[in-house]
């Protein structure tokens, strides 16, 4: 058995499990945080521990939050007549960065009865008038939109989608900010 640096190997293996990190980068990161700048390394370890133990999902919209209800849902200055449907909490962060939208969000995660019920509740609570789909364009998203519209047809809602400038099959976090802002401000009917 090889002696000595199994702890280093473990660290490399941890980095390698992260999305988009290959063997070479994993080695570089492990070397950096354990030897080049161990202060940053410890900071990183603490930040990860904090984030993992304190971050949860907002009970209303599914966003990442430190509280039961996220800052967006709790913010009375947001336009409550708008609700924007996204596929993941990550997409929500991308849209928030663009600062072009001031309504509420709802994270779909998976499309099932439970999620639909939660969404219906949010719409009732907020008196929503427009539902905006901000999904990755594609066959799958067309199906999701049809399904959701059908499930919400007893409400008096306007449905729109952000689409212009966003290529089919490209996830929101790979779309440049300008295209995203254009897509949100010139959204169209479904
Ligand atoms: Zn929320």
Short mmCIF file of N, CA and C in Angstrom, two decimals, residues 2-180:
data_model
loop_
_atom_site.label_atom_id
_atom_site.label_comp_id
_atom_site.label_asym_id
_atom_site.label_seq_id
_atom_site.Cartn_x
_atom_site.Cartn_y
_atom_site.Cartn_z
N UNK A 2 0.43 2.23 -0.75
CA UNK A 2 1.18 3.48 -0.81
C UNK A 2 1.00 4.28 0.49
N UNK A 3 2.11 4.82 0.98
CA UNK A 3 2.07 5.54 2.24
C UNK A 3 1.93 7.04 2.03
N UNK A 4 1.50 7.73 3.06
CA UNK A 4 1.77 9.16 3.10
C UNK A 4 0.65 10.13 2.81
N UNK A 5 0.19 10.22 1.57
CA UNK A 5 -0.65 11.38 1.28
C UNK A 5 -2.09 11.00 0.94
N UNK A 6 -2.63 10.04 1.68
CA UNK A 6 -4.00 9.65 1.39
C UNK A 6 -4.99 10.79 1.68
N UNK A 7 -4.65 11.64 2.66
CA UNK A 7 -5.53 12.78 2.94
C UNK A 7 -5.58 13.73 1.75
N UNK A 8 -4.44 13.91 1.13
CA UNK A 8 -4.38 14.75 -0.06
C UNK A 8 -5.20 14.11 -1.19
N UNK A 9 -5.04 12.83 -1.35
CA UNK A 9 -5.80 12.10 -2.38
C UNK A 9 -7.30 12.21 -2.14
N UNK A 10 -7.70 12.14 -0.87
CA UNK A 10 -9.12 12.27 -0.52
C UNK A 10 -9.64 13.64 -0.94
N UNK A 11 -8.83 14.67 -0.68
CA UNK A 11 -9.23 16.03 -1.02
C UNK A 11 -9.37 16.17 -2.55
N UNK A 12 -8.40 15.64 -3.26
CA UNK A 12 -8.48 15.67 -4.73
C UNK A 12 -9.77 14.99 -5.19
N UNK A 13 -10.07 13.87 -4.59
CA UNK A 13 -11.28 13.12 -4.97
C UNK A 13 -12.54 13.95 -4.71
N UNK A 14 -12.54 14.70 -3.60
CA UNK A 14 -13.69 15.57 -3.28
C UNK A 14 -13.88 16.64 -4.34
N UNK A 15 -12.80 17.29 -4.73
CA UNK A 15 -12.90 18.34 -5.75
C UNK A 15 -13.36 17.75 -7.07
N UNK A 16 -12.88 16.56 -7.36
CA UNK A 16 -13.21 15.94 -8.64
C UNK A 16 -14.69 15.60 -8.77
N UNK A 17 -15.34 15.49 -7.63
CA UNK A 17 -16.78 15.19 -7.66
C UNK A 17 -17.62 16.41 -8.03
N UNK A 18 -17.02 17.60 -7.97
CA UNK A 18 -17.77 18.82 -8.28
C UNK A 18 -18.03 18.91 -9.78
N UNK A 19 -19.19 19.51 -10.14
CA UNK A 19 -19.49 19.60 -11.57
C UNK A 19 -18.45 20.45 -12.31
N UNK A 20 -18.01 19.97 -13.41
CA UNK A 20 -17.09 20.73 -14.25
C UNK A 20 -15.65 20.70 -13.81
N UNK A 21 -15.32 19.95 -12.78
CA UNK A 21 -13.93 19.88 -12.32
C UNK A 21 -13.32 18.54 -12.72
N UNK A 22 -12.27 18.62 -13.52
CA UNK A 22 -11.57 17.40 -13.94
C UNK A 22 -10.41 17.08 -13.01
N UNK A 23 -9.73 16.01 -13.31
CA UNK A 23 -8.60 15.55 -12.47
C UNK A 23 -7.55 16.64 -12.30
N UNK A 24 -7.22 17.32 -13.40
CA UNK A 24 -6.15 18.31 -13.37
C UNK A 24 -6.50 19.49 -12.45
N UNK A 25 -7.73 20.01 -12.62
CA UNK A 25 -8.17 21.12 -11.77
C UNK A 25 -8.28 20.68 -10.32
N UNK A 26 -8.77 19.47 -10.10
CA UNK A 26 -8.92 18.95 -8.75
C UNK A 26 -7.57 18.93 -8.04
N UNK A 27 -6.56 18.48 -8.74
CA UNK A 27 -5.20 18.46 -8.18
C UNK A 27 -4.72 19.87 -7.85
N UNK A 28 -5.01 20.80 -8.79
CA UNK A 28 -4.58 22.19 -8.61
C UNK A 28 -5.25 22.80 -7.38
N UNK A 29 -6.57 22.59 -7.25
CA UNK A 29 -7.31 23.16 -6.11
C UNK A 29 -6.83 22.55 -4.80
N UNK A 30 -6.68 21.24 -4.79
CA UNK A 30 -6.26 20.56 -3.56
C UNK A 30 -4.89 21.05 -3.12
N UNK A 31 -4.00 21.19 -4.08
CA UNK A 31 -2.65 21.67 -3.79
C UNK A 31 -2.72 23.10 -3.23
N UNK A 32 -3.55 23.92 -3.87
CA UNK A 32 -3.66 25.32 -3.46
C UNK A 32 -4.20 25.47 -2.04
N UNK A 33 -5.32 24.81 -1.76
CA UNK A 33 -5.96 25.04 -0.45
C UNK A 33 -5.21 24.33 0.69
N UNK A 34 -4.45 23.30 0.37
CA UNK A 34 -3.77 22.62 1.47
C UNK A 34 -2.33 23.11 1.67
N UNK A 35 -1.70 23.61 0.60
CA UNK A 35 -0.29 23.98 0.73
C UNK A 35 0.03 25.44 0.41
N UNK A 36 -0.50 25.95 -0.71
CA UNK A 36 -0.14 27.31 -1.14
C UNK A 36 -0.79 28.36 -0.23
N UNK A 37 -2.09 28.20 0.02
CA UNK A 37 -2.80 29.20 0.82
C UNK A 37 -3.75 28.47 1.78
N UNK A 38 -3.18 27.97 2.85
CA UNK A 38 -3.99 27.16 3.76
C UNK A 38 -5.03 28.00 4.51
N UNK A 39 -4.78 29.33 4.61
CA UNK A 39 -5.77 30.20 5.23
C UNK A 39 -7.05 30.22 4.40
N UNK A 40 -6.89 30.42 3.09
CA UNK A 40 -8.05 30.35 2.18
C UNK A 40 -8.70 28.98 2.25
N UNK A 41 -7.87 27.97 2.39
CA UNK A 41 -8.38 26.60 2.48
C UNK A 41 -9.31 26.44 3.66
N UNK A 42 -8.88 26.95 4.82
CA UNK A 42 -9.72 26.83 6.02
C UNK A 42 -10.99 27.65 5.89
N UNK A 43 -10.83 28.85 5.28
CA UNK A 43 -11.98 29.70 5.03
C UNK A 43 -13.01 28.99 4.16
N UNK A 44 -12.52 28.36 3.13
CA UNK A 44 -13.38 27.62 2.21
C UNK A 44 -14.11 26.51 2.96
N UNK A 45 -13.37 25.80 3.79
CA UNK A 45 -13.96 24.70 4.56
C UNK A 45 -15.09 25.22 5.46
N UNK A 46 -14.83 26.37 6.12
CA UNK A 46 -15.87 26.95 6.99
C UNK A 46 -17.08 27.40 6.20
N UNK A 47 -16.81 28.07 5.08
CA UNK A 47 -17.93 28.56 4.25
C UNK A 47 -18.79 27.41 3.77
N UNK A 48 -18.15 26.34 3.37
CA UNK A 48 -18.91 25.19 2.89
C UNK A 48 -19.75 24.61 4.02
N UNK A 49 -19.13 24.50 5.20
CA UNK A 49 -19.85 23.94 6.34
C UNK A 49 -21.05 24.82 6.70
N UNK A 50 -20.83 26.13 6.71
CA UNK A 50 -21.91 27.08 7.02
C UNK A 50 -23.04 26.97 6.02
N UNK A 51 -22.66 26.99 4.75
CA UNK A 51 -23.68 26.95 3.69
C UNK A 51 -24.49 25.67 3.78
N UNK A 52 -23.79 24.56 3.95
CA UNK A 52 -24.48 23.28 3.98
C UNK A 52 -25.41 23.18 5.19
N UNK A 53 -24.97 23.72 6.34
CA UNK A 53 -25.84 23.57 7.51
C UNK A 53 -26.92 24.64 7.62
N UNK A 54 -26.71 25.82 7.02
CA UNK A 54 -27.70 26.89 7.20
C UNK A 54 -28.62 27.12 6.01
N UNK A 55 -28.18 26.72 4.82
CA UNK A 55 -29.03 26.99 3.66
C UNK A 55 -30.15 25.97 3.58
N UNK A 56 -31.35 26.46 3.34
CA UNK A 56 -32.46 25.55 3.09
C UNK A 56 -33.29 26.10 1.93
N UNK A 57 -34.37 25.42 1.62
CA UNK A 57 -35.23 25.89 0.54
C UNK A 57 -36.39 26.68 1.15
N UNK A 58 -36.71 27.81 0.52
CA UNK A 58 -37.85 28.62 0.97
C UNK A 58 -39.12 27.77 0.89
N UNK A 59 -39.92 27.82 1.94
CA UNK A 59 -41.12 26.99 1.98
C UNK A 59 -42.17 27.42 0.97
N UNK A 60 -42.09 28.70 0.56
CA UNK A 60 -43.09 29.19 -0.38
C UNK A 60 -42.68 29.00 -1.84
N UNK A 61 -41.44 29.42 -2.15
CA UNK A 61 -41.07 29.41 -3.57
C UNK A 61 -40.00 28.39 -3.94
N UNK A 62 -39.32 27.84 -2.95
CA UNK A 62 -38.29 26.84 -3.25
C UNK A 62 -36.91 27.42 -3.50
N UNK A 63 -36.76 28.75 -3.34
CA UNK A 63 -35.45 29.38 -3.52
C UNK A 63 -34.52 28.97 -2.39
N UNK A 64 -33.22 29.18 -2.57
CA UNK A 64 -32.27 28.96 -1.49
C UNK A 64 -32.46 30.08 -0.48
N UNK A 65 -32.45 29.71 0.79
CA UNK A 65 -32.74 30.71 1.82
C UNK A 65 -32.12 30.29 3.15
N UNK A 66 -31.84 31.30 3.99
CA UNK A 66 -31.36 30.96 5.33
C UNK A 66 -32.54 30.87 6.30
N UNK A 67 -33.68 31.35 5.86
CA UNK A 67 -34.87 31.32 6.71
C UNK A 67 -35.95 30.46 6.06
N UNK A 68 -37.00 30.21 6.82
CA UNK A 68 -38.11 29.41 6.29
C UNK A 68 -38.70 30.06 5.03
N UNK A 69 -38.81 31.39 5.09
CA UNK A 69 -39.31 32.16 3.95
C UNK A 69 -38.16 33.02 3.43
N UNK A 70 -37.92 33.00 2.13
CA UNK A 70 -36.76 33.71 1.58
C UNK A 70 -36.98 35.23 1.55
N UNK A 71 -35.89 35.95 1.31
CA UNK A 71 -35.95 37.42 1.27
C UNK A 71 -36.88 37.93 0.17
N UNK A 72 -36.93 37.23 -0.94
CA UNK A 72 -37.78 37.68 -2.06
C UNK A 72 -39.25 37.55 -1.68
N UNK A 73 -39.63 36.39 -1.17
CA UNK A 73 -41.04 36.18 -0.77
C UNK A 73 -41.44 37.14 0.35
N UNK A 74 -40.48 37.50 1.20
CA UNK A 74 -40.79 38.36 2.34
C UNK A 74 -40.77 39.84 1.98
N UNK A 75 -40.24 40.16 0.79
CA UNK A 75 -40.06 41.56 0.40
C UNK A 75 -41.36 42.16 -0.14
N UNK A 76 -41.91 43.12 0.61
CA UNK A 76 -43.21 43.68 0.23
C UNK A 76 -43.11 44.65 -0.95
N UNK A 77 -41.88 45.00 -1.33
CA UNK A 77 -41.71 45.88 -2.49
C UNK A 77 -41.73 45.12 -3.82
N UNK A 78 -41.73 43.79 -3.75
CA UNK A 78 -41.76 43.02 -4.99
C UNK A 78 -43.18 43.04 -5.56
N UNK A 79 -43.26 42.97 -6.89
CA UNK A 79 -44.55 42.97 -7.55
C UNK A 79 -45.22 41.60 -7.40
N UNK A 80 -46.21 41.53 -6.53
CA UNK A 80 -46.84 40.24 -6.23
C UNK A 80 -47.81 39.75 -7.30
N UNK A 81 -48.06 40.60 -8.31
CA UNK A 81 -48.96 40.14 -9.36
C UNK A 81 -48.23 39.23 -10.35
N UNK A 82 -46.88 39.22 -10.27
CA UNK A 82 -46.09 38.41 -11.20
C UNK A 82 -45.45 37.23 -10.49
N UNK A 83 -45.52 36.07 -11.12
CA UNK A 83 -44.80 34.93 -10.58
C UNK A 83 -44.04 34.27 -11.73
N UNK A 84 -42.74 34.10 -11.52
CA UNK A 84 -41.88 33.57 -12.58
C UNK A 84 -41.49 32.13 -12.24
N UNK A 85 -41.80 31.22 -13.15
CA UNK A 85 -41.52 29.81 -12.91
C UNK A 85 -40.15 29.43 -13.48
N UNK A 86 -39.30 28.91 -12.61
CA UNK A 86 -37.96 28.48 -13.04
C UNK A 86 -37.77 27.00 -12.71
N UNK A 87 -36.74 26.41 -13.36
CA UNK A 87 -36.53 24.97 -13.16
C UNK A 87 -35.73 24.65 -11.91
N UNK A 88 -34.87 25.57 -11.49
CA UNK A 88 -34.02 25.28 -10.34
C UNK A 88 -33.71 26.55 -9.57
N UNK A 89 -33.32 26.42 -8.30
CA UNK A 89 -32.94 27.60 -7.52
C UNK A 89 -31.78 28.35 -8.17
N UNK A 90 -30.99 27.62 -8.94
CA UNK A 90 -29.85 28.24 -9.62
C UNK A 90 -30.32 29.21 -10.70
N UNK A 91 -31.35 28.83 -11.43
CA UNK A 91 -31.90 29.72 -12.47
C UNK A 91 -32.45 31.00 -11.85
N UNK A 92 -33.03 30.84 -10.67
CA UNK A 92 -33.56 32.00 -9.95
C UNK A 92 -32.43 32.99 -9.64
N UNK A 93 -31.30 32.46 -9.20
CA UNK A 93 -30.15 33.31 -8.89
C UNK A 93 -29.66 34.04 -10.14
N UNK A 94 -29.67 33.34 -11.26
CA UNK A 94 -29.23 33.96 -12.52
C UNK A 94 -30.17 35.11 -12.89
N UNK A 95 -31.47 34.89 -12.78
CA UNK A 95 -32.44 35.94 -13.12
C UNK A 95 -32.34 37.12 -12.15
N UNK A 96 -32.12 36.83 -10.88
CA UNK A 96 -31.99 37.90 -9.89
C UNK A 96 -30.79 38.79 -10.22
N UNK A 97 -29.72 38.16 -10.69
CA UNK A 97 -28.52 38.91 -11.04
C UNK A 97 -28.79 39.90 -12.15
N UNK A 98 -29.68 39.55 -13.06
CA UNK A 98 -29.96 40.42 -14.20
C UNK A 98 -30.75 41.66 -13.76
N UNK A 99 -31.34 41.62 -12.58
CA UNK A 99 -32.04 42.77 -11.98
C UNK A 99 -33.14 43.34 -12.87
N UNK A 100 -33.65 42.56 -13.79
CA UNK A 100 -34.64 43.10 -14.72
C UNK A 100 -36.05 42.72 -14.26
N UNK A 101 -36.13 41.89 -13.25
CA UNK A 101 -37.42 41.35 -12.83
C UNK A 101 -37.66 41.66 -11.36
N UNK A 102 -38.87 42.13 -11.05
CA UNK A 102 -39.15 42.50 -9.66
C UNK A 102 -40.38 41.77 -9.09
N UNK A 103 -40.73 40.68 -9.72
CA UNK A 103 -41.87 39.92 -9.21
C UNK A 103 -41.41 38.79 -8.30
N UNK A 104 -42.30 37.83 -8.08
CA UNK A 104 -41.97 36.67 -7.26
C UNK A 104 -41.52 35.51 -8.14
N UNK A 105 -41.01 34.48 -7.52
CA UNK A 105 -40.57 33.29 -8.25
C UNK A 105 -41.26 32.05 -7.71
N UNK A 106 -41.13 31.00 -8.50
CA UNK A 106 -41.54 29.69 -8.01
C UNK A 106 -40.65 28.65 -8.70
N UNK A 107 -39.99 27.81 -7.88
CA UNK A 107 -39.09 26.80 -8.45
C UNK A 107 -39.87 25.50 -8.68
N UNK A 108 -39.83 25.02 -9.92
CA UNK A 108 -40.62 23.83 -10.24
C UNK A 108 -39.96 22.52 -9.80
N UNK A 109 -38.62 22.48 -9.79
CA UNK A 109 -37.90 21.23 -9.51
C UNK A 109 -38.42 20.11 -10.38
N UNK A 110 -39.48 19.50 -9.90
CA UNK A 110 -40.09 18.39 -10.61
C UNK A 110 -41.54 18.81 -10.84
N UNK A 111 -42.15 18.35 -11.90
CA UNK A 111 -43.54 18.73 -12.09
C UNK A 111 -44.45 17.59 -11.65
N UNK A 112 -45.05 17.76 -10.49
CA UNK A 112 -45.97 16.73 -10.00
C UNK A 112 -47.11 17.41 -9.25
N UNK A 113 -48.05 16.61 -8.78
CA UNK A 113 -49.24 17.17 -8.11
C UNK A 113 -48.91 18.04 -6.92
N UNK A 114 -47.91 17.59 -6.15
CA UNK A 114 -47.54 18.31 -4.93
C UNK A 114 -47.05 19.73 -5.26
N UNK A 115 -46.20 19.81 -6.30
CA UNK A 115 -45.66 21.10 -6.74
C UNK A 115 -46.79 21.98 -7.26
N UNK A 116 -47.67 21.40 -8.04
CA UNK A 116 -48.79 22.16 -8.61
C UNK A 116 -49.67 22.72 -7.48
N UNK A 117 -49.91 21.93 -6.47
CA UNK A 117 -50.72 22.40 -5.34
C UNK A 117 -50.05 23.57 -4.64
N UNK A 118 -48.73 23.46 -4.49
CA UNK A 118 -47.96 24.52 -3.84
C UNK A 118 -48.03 25.81 -4.67
N UNK A 119 -47.93 25.63 -5.98
CA UNK A 119 -48.00 26.76 -6.90
C UNK A 119 -49.39 27.41 -6.84
N UNK A 120 -50.42 26.59 -6.82
CA UNK A 120 -51.79 27.11 -6.74
C UNK A 120 -51.97 27.94 -5.46
N UNK A 121 -51.38 27.45 -4.38
CA UNK A 121 -51.47 28.15 -3.11
C UNK A 121 -50.78 29.52 -3.19
N UNK A 122 -49.59 29.52 -3.82
CA UNK A 122 -48.84 30.77 -3.98
C UNK A 122 -49.64 31.78 -4.80
N UNK A 123 -50.28 31.29 -5.86
CA UNK A 123 -51.07 32.17 -6.73
C UNK A 123 -52.26 32.76 -5.97
N UNK A 124 -52.90 31.91 -5.18
CA UNK A 124 -54.03 32.38 -4.37
C UNK A 124 -53.58 33.42 -3.36
N UNK A 125 -52.52 33.10 -2.64
CA UNK A 125 -52.00 33.98 -1.58
C UNK A 125 -51.60 35.35 -2.10
N UNK A 126 -51.00 35.37 -3.28
CA UNK A 126 -50.44 36.62 -3.79
C UNK A 126 -51.37 37.35 -4.76
N UNK A 127 -52.47 36.74 -5.12
CA UNK A 127 -53.36 37.37 -6.10
C UNK A 127 -52.64 37.56 -7.43
N UNK A 128 -51.89 36.55 -7.83
CA UNK A 128 -51.11 36.61 -9.07
C UNK A 128 -51.99 36.87 -10.28
N UNK A 129 -51.49 37.72 -11.21
CA UNK A 129 -52.24 37.90 -12.45
C UNK A 129 -51.47 37.40 -13.66
N UNK A 130 -50.13 37.33 -13.55
CA UNK A 130 -49.36 36.82 -14.69
C UNK A 130 -48.36 35.76 -14.25
N UNK A 131 -48.36 34.65 -14.98
CA UNK A 131 -47.39 33.58 -14.75
C UNK A 131 -46.38 33.62 -15.89
N UNK A 132 -45.11 33.79 -15.53
CA UNK A 132 -44.06 33.87 -16.55
C UNK A 132 -43.22 32.60 -16.51
N UNK A 133 -43.13 31.91 -17.63
CA UNK A 133 -42.30 30.72 -17.70
C UNK A 133 -40.88 31.11 -18.10
N UNK A 134 -39.91 30.80 -17.25
CA UNK A 134 -38.51 31.04 -17.59
C UNK A 134 -37.79 29.69 -17.59
N UNK A 135 -38.18 28.85 -18.54
CA UNK A 135 -37.64 27.50 -18.61
C UNK A 135 -36.65 27.40 -19.77
N UNK A 136 -35.79 26.41 -19.71
CA UNK A 136 -34.89 26.16 -20.83
C UNK A 136 -35.75 25.77 -22.03
N UNK A 137 -35.68 26.56 -23.13
CA UNK A 137 -36.55 26.27 -24.27
C UNK A 137 -36.29 24.88 -24.83
N UNK A 138 -37.35 24.18 -25.17
CA UNK A 138 -37.22 22.84 -25.73
C UNK A 138 -38.54 22.10 -25.66
N UNK A 139 -38.54 20.89 -26.17
CA UNK A 139 -39.78 20.10 -26.21
C UNK A 139 -40.31 19.88 -24.80
N UNK A 140 -39.38 19.58 -23.90
CA UNK A 140 -39.75 19.33 -22.51
C UNK A 140 -40.45 20.52 -21.88
N UNK A 141 -39.91 21.72 -22.13
CA UNK A 141 -40.50 22.91 -21.51
C UNK A 141 -41.87 23.21 -22.11
N UNK A 142 -42.06 22.91 -23.40
CA UNK A 142 -43.38 23.10 -24.00
C UNK A 142 -44.41 22.23 -23.29
N UNK A 143 -44.01 21.00 -23.01
CA UNK A 143 -44.89 20.07 -22.29
C UNK A 143 -45.22 20.56 -20.90
N UNK A 144 -44.21 21.07 -20.21
CA UNK A 144 -44.41 21.57 -18.84
C UNK A 144 -45.37 22.77 -18.85
N UNK A 145 -45.17 23.66 -19.83
CA UNK A 145 -46.03 24.84 -19.91
C UNK A 145 -47.49 24.44 -20.13
N UNK A 146 -47.71 23.52 -21.07
CA UNK A 146 -49.08 23.07 -21.35
C UNK A 146 -49.71 22.46 -20.10
N UNK A 147 -48.94 21.63 -19.44
CA UNK A 147 -49.42 20.93 -18.26
C UNK A 147 -49.82 21.92 -17.16
N UNK A 148 -48.91 22.88 -16.90
CA UNK A 148 -49.16 23.85 -15.83
C UNK A 148 -50.35 24.75 -16.16
N UNK A 149 -50.38 25.22 -17.42
CA UNK A 149 -51.50 26.08 -17.82
C UNK A 149 -52.82 25.36 -17.63
N UNK A 150 -52.80 24.09 -17.96
CA UNK A 150 -54.02 23.29 -17.80
C UNK A 150 -54.43 23.19 -16.33
N UNK A 151 -53.44 23.00 -15.47
CA UNK A 151 -53.71 22.84 -14.05
C UNK A 151 -54.14 24.15 -13.38
N UNK A 152 -53.87 25.27 -14.07
CA UNK A 152 -54.18 26.58 -13.47
C UNK A 152 -55.32 27.27 -14.21
N UNK A 153 -56.01 26.53 -15.06
CA UNK A 153 -56.96 27.21 -15.94
C UNK A 153 -58.17 27.79 -15.21
N UNK A 154 -58.41 27.36 -13.98
CA UNK A 154 -59.54 27.93 -13.25
C UNK A 154 -59.22 29.30 -12.64
N UNK A 155 -57.93 29.69 -12.68
CA UNK A 155 -57.59 31.04 -12.25
C UNK A 155 -57.68 31.97 -13.46
N UNK A 156 -57.86 33.23 -13.20
CA UNK A 156 -57.87 34.17 -14.31
C UNK A 156 -56.44 34.71 -14.51
N UNK A 157 -55.62 33.95 -15.23
CA UNK A 157 -54.20 34.28 -15.33
C UNK A 157 -53.78 34.58 -16.76
N UNK A 158 -52.77 35.45 -16.86
CA UNK A 158 -52.14 35.68 -18.14
C UNK A 158 -50.84 34.87 -18.14
N UNK A 159 -50.59 34.10 -19.20
CA UNK A 159 -49.38 33.29 -19.27
C UNK A 159 -48.40 33.88 -20.28
N UNK A 160 -47.16 34.00 -19.88
CA UNK A 160 -46.14 34.47 -20.82
C UNK A 160 -44.87 33.65 -20.64
N UNK A 161 -43.96 33.79 -21.58
CA UNK A 161 -42.69 33.07 -21.45
C UNK A 161 -41.54 33.94 -21.93
N UNK A 162 -40.40 33.74 -21.30
CA UNK A 162 -39.22 34.42 -21.82
C UNK A 162 -38.62 33.47 -22.83
N UNK A 163 -38.37 33.95 -24.02
CA UNK A 163 -37.89 33.03 -25.03
C UNK A 163 -36.93 33.69 -25.99
N UNK A 164 -37.26 34.91 -26.36
CA UNK A 164 -36.47 35.56 -27.38
C UNK A 164 -35.00 35.64 -27.00
N UNK A 165 -34.14 35.22 -27.90
CA UNK A 165 -32.71 35.32 -27.64
C UNK A 165 -32.16 34.15 -26.86
N UNK A 166 -33.04 33.29 -26.37
CA UNK A 166 -32.55 32.13 -25.65
C UNK A 166 -32.67 30.90 -26.54
N UNK A 167 -31.54 30.35 -26.95
CA UNK A 167 -31.58 29.23 -27.89
C UNK A 167 -32.17 27.97 -27.26
N UNK A 168 -32.77 27.14 -28.11
CA UNK A 168 -33.36 25.90 -27.65
C UNK A 168 -32.33 25.01 -26.96
N UNK A 169 -32.71 24.47 -25.83
CA UNK A 169 -31.85 23.51 -25.13
C UNK A 169 -30.73 24.11 -24.32
N UNK A 170 -30.63 25.46 -24.32
CA UNK A 170 -29.55 26.09 -23.55
C UNK A 170 -30.07 26.53 -22.19
N UNK A 171 -29.44 26.07 -21.14
CA UNK A 171 -29.85 26.39 -19.78
C UNK A 171 -29.61 27.87 -19.48
N UNK A 172 -30.46 28.43 -18.61
CA UNK A 172 -30.39 29.87 -18.33
C UNK A 172 -29.03 30.34 -17.87
N UNK A 173 -28.32 29.50 -17.10
CA UNK A 173 -27.04 29.98 -16.59
C UNK A 173 -25.95 30.01 -17.66
N UNK A 174 -26.28 29.53 -18.87
CA UNK A 174 -25.32 29.65 -19.96
C UNK A 174 -25.69 30.76 -20.94
N UNK A 175 -26.75 31.50 -20.59
CA UNK A 175 -27.18 32.58 -21.47
C UNK A 175 -26.54 33.87 -20.97
N UNK A 176 -26.06 34.71 -21.89
CA UNK A 176 -25.42 35.94 -21.41
C UNK A 176 -26.47 36.90 -20.84
N UNK A 177 -26.01 37.75 -19.95
CA UNK A 177 -26.89 38.61 -19.17
C UNK A 177 -27.77 39.50 -20.05
N UNK A 178 -27.18 40.04 -21.12
CA UNK A 178 -27.92 40.96 -21.97
C UNK A 178 -29.10 40.25 -22.65
N UNK A 179 -28.83 39.04 -23.15
CA UNK A 179 -29.90 38.26 -23.79
C UNK A 179 -31.00 37.95 -22.79
N UNK A 180 -30.57 37.65 -21.57
CA UNK A 180 -31.53 37.30 -20.53
C UNK A 180 -32.42 38.49 -20.18
#
